CSV table of C-alpha atoms and ligand atoms in Angstrom, one decimal:
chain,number,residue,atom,x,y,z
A,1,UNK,CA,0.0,0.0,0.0
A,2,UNK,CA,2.7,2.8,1.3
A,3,UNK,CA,4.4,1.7,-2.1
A,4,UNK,CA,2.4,3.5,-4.4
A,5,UNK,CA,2.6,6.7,-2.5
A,6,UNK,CA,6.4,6.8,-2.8
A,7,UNK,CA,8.3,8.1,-6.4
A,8,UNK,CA,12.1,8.0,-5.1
A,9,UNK,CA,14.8,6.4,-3.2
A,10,UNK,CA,16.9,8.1,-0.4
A,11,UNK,CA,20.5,7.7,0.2
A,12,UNK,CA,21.7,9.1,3.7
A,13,UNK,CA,25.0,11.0,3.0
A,14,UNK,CA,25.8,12.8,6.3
A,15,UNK,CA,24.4,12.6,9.8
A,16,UNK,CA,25.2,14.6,12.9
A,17,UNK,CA,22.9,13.3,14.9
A,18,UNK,CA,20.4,16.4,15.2
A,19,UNK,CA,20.6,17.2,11.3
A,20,UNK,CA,20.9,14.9,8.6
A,21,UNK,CA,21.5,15.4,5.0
A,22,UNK,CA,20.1,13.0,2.6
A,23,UNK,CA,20.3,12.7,-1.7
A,24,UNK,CA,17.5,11.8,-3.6
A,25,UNK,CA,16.9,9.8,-6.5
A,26,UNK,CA,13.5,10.3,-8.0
A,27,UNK,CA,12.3,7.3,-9.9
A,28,UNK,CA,11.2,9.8,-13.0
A,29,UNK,CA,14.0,11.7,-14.1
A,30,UNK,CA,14.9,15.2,-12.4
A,31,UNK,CA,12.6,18.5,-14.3
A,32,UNK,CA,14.4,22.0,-14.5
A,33,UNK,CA,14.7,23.6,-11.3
A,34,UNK,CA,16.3,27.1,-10.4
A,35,UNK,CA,19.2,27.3,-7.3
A,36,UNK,CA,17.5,28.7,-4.4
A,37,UNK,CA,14.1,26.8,-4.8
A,38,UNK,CA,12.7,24.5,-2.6
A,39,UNK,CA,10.6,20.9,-3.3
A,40,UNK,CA,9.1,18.7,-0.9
A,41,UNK,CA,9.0,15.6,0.8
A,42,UNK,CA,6.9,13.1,2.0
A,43,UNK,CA,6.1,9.8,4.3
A,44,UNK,CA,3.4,8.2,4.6
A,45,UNK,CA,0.8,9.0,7.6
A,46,UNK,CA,1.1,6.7,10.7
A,47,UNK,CA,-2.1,8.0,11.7
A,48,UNK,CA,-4.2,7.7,8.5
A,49,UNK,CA,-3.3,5.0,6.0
A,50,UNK,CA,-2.7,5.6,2.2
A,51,UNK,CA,-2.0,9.7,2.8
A,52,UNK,CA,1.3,11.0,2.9
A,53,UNK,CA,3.1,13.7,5.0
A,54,UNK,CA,4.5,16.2,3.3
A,55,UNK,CA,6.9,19.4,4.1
A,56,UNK,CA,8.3,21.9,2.1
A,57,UNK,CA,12.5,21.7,2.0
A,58,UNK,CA,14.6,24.1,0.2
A,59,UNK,CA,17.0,22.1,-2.9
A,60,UNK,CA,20.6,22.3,-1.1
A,61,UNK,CA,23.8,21.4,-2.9
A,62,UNK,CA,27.5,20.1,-1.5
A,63,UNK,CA,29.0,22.8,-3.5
A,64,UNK,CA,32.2,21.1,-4.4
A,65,UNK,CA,33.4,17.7,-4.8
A,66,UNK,CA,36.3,17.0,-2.2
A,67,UNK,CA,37.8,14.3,-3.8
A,68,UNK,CA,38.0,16.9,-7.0
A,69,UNK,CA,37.6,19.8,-6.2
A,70,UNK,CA,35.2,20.4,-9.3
A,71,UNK,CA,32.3,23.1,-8.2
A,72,UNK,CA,29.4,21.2,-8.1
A,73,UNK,CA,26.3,21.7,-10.8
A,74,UNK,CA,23.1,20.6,-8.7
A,75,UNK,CA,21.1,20.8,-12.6
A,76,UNK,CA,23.1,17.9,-13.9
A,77,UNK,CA,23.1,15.4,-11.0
A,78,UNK,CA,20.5,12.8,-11.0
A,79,UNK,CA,19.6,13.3,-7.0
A,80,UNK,CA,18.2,16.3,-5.1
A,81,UNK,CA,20.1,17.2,-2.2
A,82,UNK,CA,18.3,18.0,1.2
A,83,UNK,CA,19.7,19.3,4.4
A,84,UNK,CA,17.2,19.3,7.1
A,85,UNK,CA,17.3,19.4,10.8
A,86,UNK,CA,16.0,18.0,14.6
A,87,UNK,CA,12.8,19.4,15.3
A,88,UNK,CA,10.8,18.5,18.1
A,89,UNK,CA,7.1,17.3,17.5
A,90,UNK,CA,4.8,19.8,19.4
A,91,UNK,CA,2.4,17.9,22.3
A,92,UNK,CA,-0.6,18.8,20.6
A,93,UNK,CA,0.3,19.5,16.9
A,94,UNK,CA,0.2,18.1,14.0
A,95,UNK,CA,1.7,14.6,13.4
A,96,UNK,CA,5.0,15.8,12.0
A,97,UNK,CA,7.5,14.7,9.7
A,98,UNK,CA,11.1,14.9,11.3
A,99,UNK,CA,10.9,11.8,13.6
A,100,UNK,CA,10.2,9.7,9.9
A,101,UNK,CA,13.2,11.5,8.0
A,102,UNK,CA,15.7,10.6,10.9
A,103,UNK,CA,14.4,6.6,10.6
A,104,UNK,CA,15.0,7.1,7.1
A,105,UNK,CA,18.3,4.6,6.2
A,106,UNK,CA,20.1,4.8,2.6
A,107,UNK,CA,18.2,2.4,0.1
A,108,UNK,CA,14.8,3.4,1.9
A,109,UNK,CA,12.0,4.5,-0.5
A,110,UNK,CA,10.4,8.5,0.0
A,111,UNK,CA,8.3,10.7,-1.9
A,112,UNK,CA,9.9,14.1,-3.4
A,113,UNK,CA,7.3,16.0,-4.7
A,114,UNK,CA,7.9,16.8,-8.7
A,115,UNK,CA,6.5,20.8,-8.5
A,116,UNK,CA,10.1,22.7,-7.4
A,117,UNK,CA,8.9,26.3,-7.4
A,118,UNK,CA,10.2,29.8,-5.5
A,119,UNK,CA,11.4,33.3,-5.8
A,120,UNK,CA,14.6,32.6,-3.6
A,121,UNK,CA,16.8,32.6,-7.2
A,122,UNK,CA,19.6,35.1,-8.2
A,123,UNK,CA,17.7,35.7,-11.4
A,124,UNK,CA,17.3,39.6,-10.9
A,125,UNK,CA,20.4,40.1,-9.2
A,126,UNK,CA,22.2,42.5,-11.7
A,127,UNK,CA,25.9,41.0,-12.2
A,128,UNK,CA,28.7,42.6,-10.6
A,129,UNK,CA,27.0,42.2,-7.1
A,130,UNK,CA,28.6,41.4,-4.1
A,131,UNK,CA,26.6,38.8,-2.3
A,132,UNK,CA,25.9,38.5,1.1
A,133,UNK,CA,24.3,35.6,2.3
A,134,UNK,CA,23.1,35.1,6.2
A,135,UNK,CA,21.2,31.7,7.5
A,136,UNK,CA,20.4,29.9,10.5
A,137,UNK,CA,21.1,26.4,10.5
A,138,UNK,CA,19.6,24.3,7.5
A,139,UNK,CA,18.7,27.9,6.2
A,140,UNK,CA,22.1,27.4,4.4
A,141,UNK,CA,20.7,24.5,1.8
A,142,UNK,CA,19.0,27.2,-0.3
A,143,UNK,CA,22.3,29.4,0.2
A,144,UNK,CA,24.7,26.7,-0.3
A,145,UNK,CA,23.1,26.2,-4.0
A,146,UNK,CA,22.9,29.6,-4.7
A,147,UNK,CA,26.5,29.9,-3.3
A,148,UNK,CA,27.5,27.4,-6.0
A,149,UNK,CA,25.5,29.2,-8.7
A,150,UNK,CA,27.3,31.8,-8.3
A,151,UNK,CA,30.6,30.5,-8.0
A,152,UNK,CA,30.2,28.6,-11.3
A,153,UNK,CA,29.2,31.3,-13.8
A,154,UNK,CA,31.8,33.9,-12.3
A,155,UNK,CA,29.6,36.9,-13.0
A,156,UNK,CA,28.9,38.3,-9.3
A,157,UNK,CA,31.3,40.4,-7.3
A,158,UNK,CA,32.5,38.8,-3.6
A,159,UNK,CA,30.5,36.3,-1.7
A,160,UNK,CA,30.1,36.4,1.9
A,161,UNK,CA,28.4,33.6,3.8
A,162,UNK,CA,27.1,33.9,7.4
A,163,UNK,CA,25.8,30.5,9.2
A,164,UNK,CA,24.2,31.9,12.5
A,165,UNK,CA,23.6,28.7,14.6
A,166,UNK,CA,23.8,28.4,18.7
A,167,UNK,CA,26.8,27.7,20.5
A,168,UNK,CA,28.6,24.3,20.0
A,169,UNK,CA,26.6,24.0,16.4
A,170,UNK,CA,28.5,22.9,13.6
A,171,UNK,CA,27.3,23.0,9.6
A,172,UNK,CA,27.5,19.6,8.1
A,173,UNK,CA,29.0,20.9,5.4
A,174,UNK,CA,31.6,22.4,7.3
A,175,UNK,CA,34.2,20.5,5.0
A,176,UNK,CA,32.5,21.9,2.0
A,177,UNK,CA,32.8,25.4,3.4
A,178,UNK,CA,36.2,25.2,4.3
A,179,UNK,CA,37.6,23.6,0.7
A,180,UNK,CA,35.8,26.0,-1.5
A,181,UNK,CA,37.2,29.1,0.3
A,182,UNK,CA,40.7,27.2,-0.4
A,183,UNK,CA,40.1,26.8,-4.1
A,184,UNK,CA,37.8,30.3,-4.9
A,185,UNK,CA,39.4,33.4,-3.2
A,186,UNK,CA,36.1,35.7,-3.6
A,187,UNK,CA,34.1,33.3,-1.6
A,188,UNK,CA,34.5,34.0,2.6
A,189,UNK,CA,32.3,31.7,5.0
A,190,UNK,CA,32.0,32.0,9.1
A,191,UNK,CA,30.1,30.7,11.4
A,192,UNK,CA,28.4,32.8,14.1
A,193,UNK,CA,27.2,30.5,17.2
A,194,UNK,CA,25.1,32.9,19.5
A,195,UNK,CA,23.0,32.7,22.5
A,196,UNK,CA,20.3,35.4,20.8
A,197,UNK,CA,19.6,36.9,17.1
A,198,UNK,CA,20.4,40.1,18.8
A,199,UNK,CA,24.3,39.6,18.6
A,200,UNK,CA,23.5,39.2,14.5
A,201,UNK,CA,21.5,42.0,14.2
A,202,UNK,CA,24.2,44.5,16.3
A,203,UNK,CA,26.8,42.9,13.9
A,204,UNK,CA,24.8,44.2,10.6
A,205,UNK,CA,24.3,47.4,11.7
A,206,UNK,CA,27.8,47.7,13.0
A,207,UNK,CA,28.7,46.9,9.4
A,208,UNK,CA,26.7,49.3,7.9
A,209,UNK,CA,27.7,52.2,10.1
A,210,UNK,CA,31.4,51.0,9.4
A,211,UNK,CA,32.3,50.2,5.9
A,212,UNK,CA,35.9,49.6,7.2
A,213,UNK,CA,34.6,46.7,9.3
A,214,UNK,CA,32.4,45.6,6.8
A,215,UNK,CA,35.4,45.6,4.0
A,216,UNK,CA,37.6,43.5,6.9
A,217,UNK,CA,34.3,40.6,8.0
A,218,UNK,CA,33.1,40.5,5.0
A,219,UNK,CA,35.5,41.3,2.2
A,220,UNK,CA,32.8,44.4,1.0
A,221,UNK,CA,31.3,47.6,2.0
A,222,UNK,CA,27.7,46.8,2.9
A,223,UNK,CA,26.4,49.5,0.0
A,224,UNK,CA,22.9,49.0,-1.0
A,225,UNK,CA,24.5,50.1,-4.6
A,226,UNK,CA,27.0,47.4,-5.2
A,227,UNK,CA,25.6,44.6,-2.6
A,228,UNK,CA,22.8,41.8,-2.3
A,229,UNK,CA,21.6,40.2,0.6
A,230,UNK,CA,20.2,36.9,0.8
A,231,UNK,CA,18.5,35.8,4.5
A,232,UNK,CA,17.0,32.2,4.9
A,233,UNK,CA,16.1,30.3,7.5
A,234,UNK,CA,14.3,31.1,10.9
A,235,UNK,CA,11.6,34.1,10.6
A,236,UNK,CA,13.2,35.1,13.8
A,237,UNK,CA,16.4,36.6,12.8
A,238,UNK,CA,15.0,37.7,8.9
A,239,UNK,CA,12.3,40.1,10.1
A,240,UNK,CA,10.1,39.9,7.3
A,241,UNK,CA,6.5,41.8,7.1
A,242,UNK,CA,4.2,39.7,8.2
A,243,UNK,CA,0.7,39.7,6.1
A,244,UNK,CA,-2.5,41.2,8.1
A,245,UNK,CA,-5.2,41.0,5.7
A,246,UNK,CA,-5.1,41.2,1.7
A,247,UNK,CA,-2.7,44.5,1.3
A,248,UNK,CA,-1.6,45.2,4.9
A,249,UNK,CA,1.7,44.2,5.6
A,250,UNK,CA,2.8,44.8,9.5
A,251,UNK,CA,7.0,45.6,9.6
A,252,UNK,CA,8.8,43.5,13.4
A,253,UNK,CA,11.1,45.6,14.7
A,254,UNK,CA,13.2,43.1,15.3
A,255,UNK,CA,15.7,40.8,12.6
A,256,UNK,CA,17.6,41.6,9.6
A,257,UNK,CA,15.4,43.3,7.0
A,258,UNK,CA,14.6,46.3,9.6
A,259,UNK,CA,18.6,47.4,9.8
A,260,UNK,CA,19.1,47.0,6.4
A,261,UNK,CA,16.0,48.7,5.4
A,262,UNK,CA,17.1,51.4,7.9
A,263,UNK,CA,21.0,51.0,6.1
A,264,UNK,CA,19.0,52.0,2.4
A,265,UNK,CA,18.2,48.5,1.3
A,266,UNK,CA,14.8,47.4,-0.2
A,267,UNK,CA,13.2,44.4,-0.2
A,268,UNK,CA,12.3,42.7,-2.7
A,269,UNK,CA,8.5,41.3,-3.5
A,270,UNK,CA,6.5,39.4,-6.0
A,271,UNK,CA,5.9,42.5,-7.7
A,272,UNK,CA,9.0,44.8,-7.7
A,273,UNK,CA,12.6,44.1,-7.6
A,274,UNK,CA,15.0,45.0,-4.0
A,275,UNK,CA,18.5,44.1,-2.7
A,276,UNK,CA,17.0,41.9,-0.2
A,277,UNK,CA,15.8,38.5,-0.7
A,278,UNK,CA,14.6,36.0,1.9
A,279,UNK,CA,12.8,32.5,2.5
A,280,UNK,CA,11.3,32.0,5.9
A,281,UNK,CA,11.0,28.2,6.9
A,282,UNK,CA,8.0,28.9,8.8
B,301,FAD,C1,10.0,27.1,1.8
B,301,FAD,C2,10.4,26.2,2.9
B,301,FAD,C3,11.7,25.6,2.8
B,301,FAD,C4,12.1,24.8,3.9
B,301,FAD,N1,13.3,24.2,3.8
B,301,FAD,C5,13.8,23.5,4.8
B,301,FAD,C6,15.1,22.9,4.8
B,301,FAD,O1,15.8,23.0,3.8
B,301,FAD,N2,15.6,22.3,5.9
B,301,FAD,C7,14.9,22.2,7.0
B,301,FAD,O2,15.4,21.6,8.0
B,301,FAD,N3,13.6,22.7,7.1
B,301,FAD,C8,13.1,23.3,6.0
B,301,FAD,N4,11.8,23.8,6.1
B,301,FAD,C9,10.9,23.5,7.3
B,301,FAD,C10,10.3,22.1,7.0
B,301,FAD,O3,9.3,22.3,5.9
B,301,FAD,C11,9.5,21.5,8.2
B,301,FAD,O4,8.7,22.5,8.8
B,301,FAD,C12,10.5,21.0,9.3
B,301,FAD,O5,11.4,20.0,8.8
B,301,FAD,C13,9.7,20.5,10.5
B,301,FAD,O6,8.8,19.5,10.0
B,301,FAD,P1,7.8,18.8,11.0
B,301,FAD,O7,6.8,18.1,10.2
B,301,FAD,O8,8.6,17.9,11.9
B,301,FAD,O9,7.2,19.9,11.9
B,301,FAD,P2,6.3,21.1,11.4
B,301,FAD,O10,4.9,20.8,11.9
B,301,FAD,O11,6.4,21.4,9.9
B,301,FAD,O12,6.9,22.4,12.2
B,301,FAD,C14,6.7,22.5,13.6
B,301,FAD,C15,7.4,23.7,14.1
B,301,FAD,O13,8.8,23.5,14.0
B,301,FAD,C16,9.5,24.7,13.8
B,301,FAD,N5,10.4,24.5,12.7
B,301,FAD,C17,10.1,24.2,11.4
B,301,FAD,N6,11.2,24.0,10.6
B,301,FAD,C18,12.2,24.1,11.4
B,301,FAD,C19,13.6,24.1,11.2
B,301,FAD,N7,14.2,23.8,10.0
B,301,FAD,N8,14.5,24.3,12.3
B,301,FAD,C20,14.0,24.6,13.5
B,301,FAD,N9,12.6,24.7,13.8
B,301,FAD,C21,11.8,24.5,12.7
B,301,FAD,C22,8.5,25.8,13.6
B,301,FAD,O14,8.2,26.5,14.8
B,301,FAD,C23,7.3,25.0,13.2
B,301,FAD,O15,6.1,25.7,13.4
B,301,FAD,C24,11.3,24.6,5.1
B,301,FAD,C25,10.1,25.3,5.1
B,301,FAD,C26,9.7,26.1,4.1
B,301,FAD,C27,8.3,26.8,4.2
């Protein structure tokens, strides 16, 4: 029965214990798909037979090969790559799909849903750009592809990538990180581990009082002219409007997009390009 609801096979490639990332190979093959998108995937429903439990999850991608060194072109590999994390099911909610993904062994069958679809994408971002590119903990999957996007085709200015996690958290792709700042010069990754978002967001607006600093942590001035900022990850830190109603949007004070708003950076919307980007997980 479960069979029919499942289209691909999953191969478990790292695991950390609280954050896992797994390849998948659907059993159609792979449609087009933009860096920066996100897919879904699915188990079936211990609750109610024959339906299937489903989550959003951004495409993430290794970046390079460490055996090669060859940048890494997530269009022409036969798998998706997901990078997902530990999340504890609430009491009360929903039954929820983490516990199923960390069962998950390699050879285990999954569903990946075929529609890949978002505006997370550097497909407006005028060439030249330096990119800045802040996430909090599996936020880096859409990043990491962009990162590699970008890397590949050569026609963006310096790339800066922030990985906010808490203290004592690691990236998996720590190794990744560390072997493509050795082989592309432009590209600068560090981790911050904090005990609140507030240490981020003082560290932004430092940079964007300071173009010194800015230039010496990130390798660029933080100048809404000649920079792009991509945020991805926990609503928390990305301080996005949140919708009240059909046209009212209502601005946090708190996260990213409020300081660099304040710094002369615009966000960017279904209808009208920015400098700021984002994807909230939920
Ligand atoms: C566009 C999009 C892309 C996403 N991409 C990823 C991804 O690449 N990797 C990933 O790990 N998750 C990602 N998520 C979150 C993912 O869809 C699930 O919500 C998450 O894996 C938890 O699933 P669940 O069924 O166990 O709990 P859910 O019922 O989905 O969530 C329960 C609660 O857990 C919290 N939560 C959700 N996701 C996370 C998270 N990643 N880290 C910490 N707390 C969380 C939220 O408070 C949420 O309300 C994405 C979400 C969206 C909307």
């Amino acid at each position: 029965m479960a069979e029919t609801l499942y289209n691909a096979t999953a191969e478990l490639v790292k695991d950390g214990g609280d954050a896992r990332v797994i390849r998948v190979l659907p059993d159609q093959p792979k449609g087009r798909h933009l860096a920066g998108q996100y897919g879904s995937l699915g188990m079936p429903s211990e609750v109610h037979p024959g339906r299937l439990i489903k989550r959003p999850y951004s495409l993430s991608c290794s970046m390079i090969n460490l055996e090669t060194r060859q940048l890494i072109d997530a269009q022409e590999t036969p798998y998706y790559e997901f990078y997902f994390n530990r999340v504890t099911p609430r009491p009360a909610g929903p039954e929820s799909l983490t516990p199923k993904l960390f069962r998950l062994r390699s050879g285990d069958r999954i569903f990946c849903g075929r529609k890949i679809t978002g505006y997370y994408t550097l497909q407006d971002v005028p060439a030249g750009r330096h990119l800045l590119f802040i996430s909090t903990l599996t936020g880096e999957s859409a990043n990491n592809a962009l990162i590699a996007q970008a890397l590949r085709e050569g026609r963006w200015g310096r790339i800066s990538h922030l990985l906010v996690g808490t203290n004592g958290w690691r990236s998996l792709y720590e190794a990744e990180h560390d072997a493509l700042m050795r082989a592309m010069p432009t590209y600068r990754c560090r981790t911050l581990r904090v005990e609140t978002y507030a240490a981020v967001e003082a560290r932004l607006a430092e940079g964007l009082r300071d173009a010194a600093r800015a230039e010496d942590e990130l390798g660029f001035a933080l100048d809404p002219a000649r920079s792009h900022v991509f945020l991805c990850g926990d609503p928390a830190l990305i301080g996005a409007p949140a919708k009240q109603g059909a046209w009212r949007y209502v601005t946090p004070t708190h996260g990213a997009i409020p300081i660099l708003t304040a710094g002369g950076f615009s966000l960017r919307t279904r209808f009208k390009l920015g400098t700021i980007e984002y994807e909230t997980y939920w």
